[in-house]
Coordinates of C-alpha atoms in Angstrom, one line a residue:
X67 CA 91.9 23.7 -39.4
X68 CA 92.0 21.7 -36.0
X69 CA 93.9 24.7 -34.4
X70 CA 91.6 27.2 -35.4
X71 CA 88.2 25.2 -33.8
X72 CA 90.4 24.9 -30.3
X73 CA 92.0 27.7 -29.5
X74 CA 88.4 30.0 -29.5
X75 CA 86.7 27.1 -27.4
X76 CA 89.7 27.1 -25.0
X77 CA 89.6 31.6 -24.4
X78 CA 85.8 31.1 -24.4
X79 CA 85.9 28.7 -21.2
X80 CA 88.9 31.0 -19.7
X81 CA 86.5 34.2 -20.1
X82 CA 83.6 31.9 -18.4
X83 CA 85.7 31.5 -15.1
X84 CA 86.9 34.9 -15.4
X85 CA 83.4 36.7 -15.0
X86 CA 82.2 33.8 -12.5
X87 CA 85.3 34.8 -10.0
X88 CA 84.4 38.4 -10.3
X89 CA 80.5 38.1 -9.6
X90 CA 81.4 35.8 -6.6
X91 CA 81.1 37.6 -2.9
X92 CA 84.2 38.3 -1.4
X93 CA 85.4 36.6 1.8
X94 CA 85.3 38.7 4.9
X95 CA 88.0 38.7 6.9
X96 CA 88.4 36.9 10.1
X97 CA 88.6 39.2 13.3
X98 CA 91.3 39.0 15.2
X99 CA 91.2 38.3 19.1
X100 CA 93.1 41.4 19.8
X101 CA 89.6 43.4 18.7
X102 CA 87.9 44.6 21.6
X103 CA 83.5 43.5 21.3
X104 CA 81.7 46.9 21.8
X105 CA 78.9 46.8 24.3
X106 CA 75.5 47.7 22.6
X107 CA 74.2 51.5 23.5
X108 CA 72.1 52.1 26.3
X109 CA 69.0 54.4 25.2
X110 CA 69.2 57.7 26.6
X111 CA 66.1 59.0 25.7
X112 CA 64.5 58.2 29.0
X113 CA 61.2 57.4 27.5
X114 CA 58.7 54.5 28.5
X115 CA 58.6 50.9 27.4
X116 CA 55.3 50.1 25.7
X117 CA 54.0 47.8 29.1
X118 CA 54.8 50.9 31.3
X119 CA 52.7 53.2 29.2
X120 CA 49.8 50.6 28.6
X121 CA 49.2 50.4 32.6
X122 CA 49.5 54.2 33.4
X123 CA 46.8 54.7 30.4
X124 CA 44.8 51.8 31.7
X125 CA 45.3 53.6 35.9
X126 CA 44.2 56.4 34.3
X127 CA 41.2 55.9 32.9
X128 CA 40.0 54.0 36.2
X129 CA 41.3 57.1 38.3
X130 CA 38.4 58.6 36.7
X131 CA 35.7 56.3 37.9
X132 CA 37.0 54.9 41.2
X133 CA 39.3 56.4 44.3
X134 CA 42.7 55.7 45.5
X135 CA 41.4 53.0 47.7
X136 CA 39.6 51.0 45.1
X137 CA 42.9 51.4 42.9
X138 CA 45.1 50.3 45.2
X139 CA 42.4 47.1 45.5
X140 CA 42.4 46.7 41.5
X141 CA 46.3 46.4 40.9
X142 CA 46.2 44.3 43.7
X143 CA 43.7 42.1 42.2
X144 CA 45.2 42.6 39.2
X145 CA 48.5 41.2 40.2
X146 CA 47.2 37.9 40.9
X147 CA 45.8 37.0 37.7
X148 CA 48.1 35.0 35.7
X149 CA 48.8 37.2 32.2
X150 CA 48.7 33.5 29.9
X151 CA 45.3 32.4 31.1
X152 CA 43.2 35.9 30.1
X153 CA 45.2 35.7 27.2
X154 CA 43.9 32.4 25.6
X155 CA 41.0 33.7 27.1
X156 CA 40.4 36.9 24.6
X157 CA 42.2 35.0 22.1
X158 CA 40.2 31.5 21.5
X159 CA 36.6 32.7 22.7
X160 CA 35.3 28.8 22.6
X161 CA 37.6 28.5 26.1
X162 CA 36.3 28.0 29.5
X163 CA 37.6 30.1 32.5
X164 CA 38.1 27.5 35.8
X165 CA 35.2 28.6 38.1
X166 CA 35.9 28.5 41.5
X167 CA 34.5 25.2 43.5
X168 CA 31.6 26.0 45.4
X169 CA 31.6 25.6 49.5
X170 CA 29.4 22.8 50.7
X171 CA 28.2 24.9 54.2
X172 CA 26.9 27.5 51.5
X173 CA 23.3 28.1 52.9
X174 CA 22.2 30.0 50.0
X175 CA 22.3 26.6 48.0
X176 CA 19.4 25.2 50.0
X177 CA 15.9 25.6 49.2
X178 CA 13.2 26.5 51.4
X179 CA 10.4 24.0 52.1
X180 CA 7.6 27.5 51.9
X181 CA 8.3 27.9 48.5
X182 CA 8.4 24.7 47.4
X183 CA 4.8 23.5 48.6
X184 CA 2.3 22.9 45.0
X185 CA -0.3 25.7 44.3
X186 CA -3.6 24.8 44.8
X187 CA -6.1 26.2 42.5
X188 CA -9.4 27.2 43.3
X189 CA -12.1 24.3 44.1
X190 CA -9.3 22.1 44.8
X191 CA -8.5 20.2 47.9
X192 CA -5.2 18.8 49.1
X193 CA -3.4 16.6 47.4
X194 CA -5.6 16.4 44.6
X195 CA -4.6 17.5 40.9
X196 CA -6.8 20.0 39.4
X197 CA -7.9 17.7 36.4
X198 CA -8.8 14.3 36.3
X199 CA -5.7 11.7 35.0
X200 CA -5.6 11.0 31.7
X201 CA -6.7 7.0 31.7
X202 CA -3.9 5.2 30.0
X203 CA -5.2 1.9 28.6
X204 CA -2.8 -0.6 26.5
X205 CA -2.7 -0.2 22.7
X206 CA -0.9 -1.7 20.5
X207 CA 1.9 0.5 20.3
X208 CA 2.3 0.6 24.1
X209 CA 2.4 -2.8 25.8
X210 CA 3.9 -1.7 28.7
X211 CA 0.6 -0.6 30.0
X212 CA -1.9 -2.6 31.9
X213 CA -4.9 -4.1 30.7
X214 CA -8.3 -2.4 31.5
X215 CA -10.1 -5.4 32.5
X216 CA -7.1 -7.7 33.9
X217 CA -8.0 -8.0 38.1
X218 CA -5.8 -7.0 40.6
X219 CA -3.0 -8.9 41.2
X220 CA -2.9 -10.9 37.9
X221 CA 0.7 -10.5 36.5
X222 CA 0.9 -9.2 32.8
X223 CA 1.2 -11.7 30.0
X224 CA 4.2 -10.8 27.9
X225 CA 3.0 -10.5 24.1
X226 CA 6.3 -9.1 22.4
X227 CA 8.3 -12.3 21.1
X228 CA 11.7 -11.3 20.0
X229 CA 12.6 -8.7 17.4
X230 CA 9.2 -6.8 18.7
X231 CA 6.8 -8.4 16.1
X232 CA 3.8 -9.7 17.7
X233 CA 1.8 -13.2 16.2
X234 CA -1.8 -13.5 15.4
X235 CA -2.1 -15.6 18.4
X236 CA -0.4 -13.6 21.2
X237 CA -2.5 -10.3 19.3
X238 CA -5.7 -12.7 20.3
X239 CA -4.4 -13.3 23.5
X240 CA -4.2 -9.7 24.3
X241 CA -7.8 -9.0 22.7
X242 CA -9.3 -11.4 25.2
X243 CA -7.9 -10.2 27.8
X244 CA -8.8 -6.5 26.6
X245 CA -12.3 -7.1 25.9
X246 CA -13.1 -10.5 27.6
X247 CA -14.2 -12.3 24.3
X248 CA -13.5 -16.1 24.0
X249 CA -9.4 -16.5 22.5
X250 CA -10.6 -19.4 20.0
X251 CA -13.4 -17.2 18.7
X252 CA -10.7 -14.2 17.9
X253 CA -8.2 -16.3 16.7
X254 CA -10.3 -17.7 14.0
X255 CA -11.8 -14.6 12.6
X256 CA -11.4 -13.3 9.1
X257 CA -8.6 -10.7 8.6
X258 CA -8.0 -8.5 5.9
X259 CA -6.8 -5.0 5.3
X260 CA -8.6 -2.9 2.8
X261 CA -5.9 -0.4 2.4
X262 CA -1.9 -0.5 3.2
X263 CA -0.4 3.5 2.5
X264 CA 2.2 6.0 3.6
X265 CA 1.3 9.2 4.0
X266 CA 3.1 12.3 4.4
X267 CA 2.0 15.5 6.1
X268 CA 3.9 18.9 5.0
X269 CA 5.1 20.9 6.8
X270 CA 7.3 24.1 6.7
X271 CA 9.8 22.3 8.8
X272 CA 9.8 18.5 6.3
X273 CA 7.5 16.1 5.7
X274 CA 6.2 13.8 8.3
X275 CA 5.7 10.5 7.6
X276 CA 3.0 8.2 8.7
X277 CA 1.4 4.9 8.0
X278 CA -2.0 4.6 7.3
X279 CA -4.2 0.6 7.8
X280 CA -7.9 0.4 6.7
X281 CA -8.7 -3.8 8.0
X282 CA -11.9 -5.5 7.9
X283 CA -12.9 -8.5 10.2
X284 CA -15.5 -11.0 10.4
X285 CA -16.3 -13.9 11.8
X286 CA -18.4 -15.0 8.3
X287 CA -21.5 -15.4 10.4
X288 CA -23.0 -11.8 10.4
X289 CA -20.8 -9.9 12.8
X290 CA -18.0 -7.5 11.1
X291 CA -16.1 -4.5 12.4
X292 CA -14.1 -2.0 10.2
X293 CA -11.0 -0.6 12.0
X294 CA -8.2 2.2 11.0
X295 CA -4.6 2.4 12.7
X296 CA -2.3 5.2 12.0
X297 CA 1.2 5.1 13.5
X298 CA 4.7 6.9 12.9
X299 CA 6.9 3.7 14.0
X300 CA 5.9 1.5 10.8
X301 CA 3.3 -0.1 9.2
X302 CA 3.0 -3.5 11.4
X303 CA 2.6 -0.9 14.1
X304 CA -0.6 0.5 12.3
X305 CA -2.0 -2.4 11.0
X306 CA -2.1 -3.9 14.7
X307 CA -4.0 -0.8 15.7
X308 CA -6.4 -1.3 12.8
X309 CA -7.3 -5.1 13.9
X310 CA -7.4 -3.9 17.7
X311 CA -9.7 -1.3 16.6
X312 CA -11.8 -3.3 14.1
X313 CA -12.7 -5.7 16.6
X314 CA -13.8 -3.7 18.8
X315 CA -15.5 -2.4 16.1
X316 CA -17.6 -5.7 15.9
X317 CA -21.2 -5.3 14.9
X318 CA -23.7 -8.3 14.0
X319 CA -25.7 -7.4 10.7
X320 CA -29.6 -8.7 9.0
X321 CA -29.0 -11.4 6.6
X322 CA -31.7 -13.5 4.2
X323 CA -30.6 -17.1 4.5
X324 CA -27.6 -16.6 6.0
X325 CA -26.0 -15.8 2.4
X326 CA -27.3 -12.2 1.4
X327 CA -29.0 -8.7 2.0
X328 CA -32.7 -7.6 2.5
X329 CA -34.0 -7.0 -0.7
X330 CA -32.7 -3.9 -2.6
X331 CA -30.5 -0.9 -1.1
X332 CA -29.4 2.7 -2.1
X333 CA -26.9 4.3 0.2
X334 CA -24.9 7.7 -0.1
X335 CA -22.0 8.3 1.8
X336 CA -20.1 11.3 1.6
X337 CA -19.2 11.1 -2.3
X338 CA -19.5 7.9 -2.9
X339 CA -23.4 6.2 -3.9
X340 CA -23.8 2.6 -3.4
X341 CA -26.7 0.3 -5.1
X342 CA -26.7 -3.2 -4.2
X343 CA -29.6 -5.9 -5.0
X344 CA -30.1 -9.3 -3.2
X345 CA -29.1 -12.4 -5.2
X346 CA -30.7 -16.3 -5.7
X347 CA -28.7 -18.8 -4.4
X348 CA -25.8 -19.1 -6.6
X349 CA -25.1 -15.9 -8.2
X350 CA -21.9 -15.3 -6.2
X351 CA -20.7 -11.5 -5.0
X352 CA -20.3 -9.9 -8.3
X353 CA -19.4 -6.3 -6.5
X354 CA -16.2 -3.7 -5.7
X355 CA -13.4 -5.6 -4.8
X356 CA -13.1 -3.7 -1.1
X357 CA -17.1 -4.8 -0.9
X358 CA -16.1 -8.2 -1.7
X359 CA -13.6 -8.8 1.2
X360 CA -16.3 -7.1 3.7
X361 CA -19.2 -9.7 2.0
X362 CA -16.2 -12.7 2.9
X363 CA -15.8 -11.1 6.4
X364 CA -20.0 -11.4 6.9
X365 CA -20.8 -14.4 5.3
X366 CA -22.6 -12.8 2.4
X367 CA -22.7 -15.1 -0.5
X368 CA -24.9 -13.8 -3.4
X369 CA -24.6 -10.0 -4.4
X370 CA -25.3 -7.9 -7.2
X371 CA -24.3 -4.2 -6.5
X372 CA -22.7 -1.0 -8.3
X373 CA -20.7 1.3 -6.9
X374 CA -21.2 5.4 -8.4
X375 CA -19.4 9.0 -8.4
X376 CA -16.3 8.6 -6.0
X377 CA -14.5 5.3 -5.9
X378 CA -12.4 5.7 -2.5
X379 CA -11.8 2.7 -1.2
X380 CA -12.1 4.3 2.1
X381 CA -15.6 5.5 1.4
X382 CA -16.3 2.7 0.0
X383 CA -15.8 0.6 2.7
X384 CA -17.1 2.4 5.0
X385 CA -20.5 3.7 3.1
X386 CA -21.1 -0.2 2.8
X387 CA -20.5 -1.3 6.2
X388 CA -22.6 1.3 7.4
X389 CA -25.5 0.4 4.9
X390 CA -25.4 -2.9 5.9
X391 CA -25.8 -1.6 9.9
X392 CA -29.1 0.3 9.0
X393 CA -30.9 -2.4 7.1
X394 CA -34.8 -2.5 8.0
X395 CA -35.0 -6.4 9.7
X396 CA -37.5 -8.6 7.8
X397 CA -40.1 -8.0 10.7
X398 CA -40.3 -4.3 10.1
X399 CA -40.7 -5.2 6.4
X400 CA -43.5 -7.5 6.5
X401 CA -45.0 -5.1 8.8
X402 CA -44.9 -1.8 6.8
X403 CA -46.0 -3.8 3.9
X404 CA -49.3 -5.5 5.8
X405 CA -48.1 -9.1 4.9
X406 CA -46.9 -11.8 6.7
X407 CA -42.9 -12.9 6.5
X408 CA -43.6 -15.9 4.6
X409 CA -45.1 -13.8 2.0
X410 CA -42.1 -11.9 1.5
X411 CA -39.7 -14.2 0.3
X412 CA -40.2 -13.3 -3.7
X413 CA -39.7 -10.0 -3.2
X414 CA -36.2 -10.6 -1.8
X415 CA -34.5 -11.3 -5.0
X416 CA -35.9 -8.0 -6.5
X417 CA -38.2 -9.6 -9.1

């Protein structure tokens, strides 16, 4: 039984090596040193190499457009340039080609002093421009400018602490140098801003930010000023416009007793109607918040008042502040009213 399992696995791995030495590649023989090397053919054909017929195509075609003279200048020309160069030239079109350095006699390069003198336009005398300069005054946003009212010869004062944020006392500073009011009387004004937004404006390229400040201030003695300050750099930027501009803004207003209107008013602005009635000592501001802060800002103390239609706080705001500018004073009351000041103190209170 043993024999019979061996003897077929021992002709099955002789066929194996049989049919693996056949399907092998045969050996080539090695040459011997007696065999003479034959030299390769030389082309009889006697016809052109590609280079050869590429230039008499290209002389050719320029036969046709120039003479023998101007040939013999092309392949001259020709011969100089350098074949590598114009080729990395055609092939990567982002390279440069070296341009030659320029002479410094050239004349060409210099100007002439005829052509370069300004035009003068009609009604215009030498060295004038032909509209007035553009006054640049200091803002906020540009400190770097001088101040209108500073005197000649007085060295800027330097407002920008560092990090570029500016204090409520160096911003006074600057506003009393800007509009020669006292510095304690600035600094101790009431500050406070209405409305804090960003806006966007759209456009068909984005949207464009901006910053937008509404800011009320008073000194809480009659005089207030409403300001706005719009700026692209950020919104400390803006709201520093809006107290430059509020200040100088400032308007004094009619009070009764130092604590609220004259008598009963109706104002409409834009939108928005406004109805306010004077209070008795005591009654507080019960009004619109953004009336409320302008009321702090002036001093007012007792107010009744309603606000109607459109609630912006922007209207609001200003609608009131400009309704408290055009209050009739208590002397034109008494006198449209044939009665003597003293006479009109119950009607103050709206009774």
């Amino acid at each position: 039984m043993l024999k019979s399992v061996v003897i077929p696995f021992r002709r099955g791995l002789a066929t194996s090596a049989r049919l693996l030495q056949e399907s092998a590649p045969k050996a080539a023989a090695p040459k011997s040193a007696a065999e003479p090397k034959t030299a390769p053919k030389a082309s009889t054909s006697g016809k052109l190499t590609k280079n050869e017929t590429k230039v008499d195509k290209h002389l050719q075609l320029l036969s046709q457009y120039y003479n023998q003279d101007l040939l013999k200048s092309i392949k001259i020309t020709e011969s100089l340039v350098e074949p590598k160069p114009y080729l990395q030239l055609k092939l990567d079109p982002k390279s440069k080609s070296k341009i030659a350095p320029i002479d410094k006699g050239d004349i060409y390069r210099k100007s002439d002093p005829v052509w370069e003198e300004p035009i003068l336009y009609p009604n215009q005398g030498e060295g004038r421009t032909p509209y007035p300069e553009i006054p640049q005054v200091r803002s906020p946003d540009r400190p770097d400018l001088k101040l209108r009212l500073m005197e000649p010869g007085e060295e800027k004062k330097k407002t920008i602490i560092a990090g570029g944020v500016r204090t409520p006392r160096k911003i006074a500073e600057e506003l009393s140098d800007l509009t020669g009011l006292d510095f304690n009387y600035l600094n101790r004004l009431y500050v406070r801003p209405l409305v804090m937004k960003r806006v966007s404006l759209k456009t068909s390229k984005g949207n464009i930010p901006n910053f937008f400040v509404l800011t009320i201030v008073g000194d809480r003695n009659g005089t207030i000023g409403l300001g706005i300050g719009k700026s692209r750099d950020g919104i400390r930027t803006a709201a520093s416009k809006a107290h430059w501009n509020a200040i100088k803004n400032l308007t004094p207003i009619a009070r009764y007793e130092n604590r609220t209107i004259l008598g009963s008013m109706e104002y409409k602005f834009h939108a928005c109607r406004l109805t306010f009635k004077s209070a008795p000592v005591g009654f507080g501001l019960r009004v619109n918040r953004n009336v409320f802060e302008i009321c702090q800002a002036a001093g007012i103390k007792d107010l009744s008042g309603k606000v109607y239609r459109s609630r912006n706080p922007l209207m609001v705001a200003q609608g009131f502040v400009e309704a408290l500018t055009r209050q009739r004073s208590i002397e034109e009351l008494a006198a449209n009213r044939g009665k003597k000041i003293v006479d009109l103190r119950k009607v103050y209170y709206s009774t």
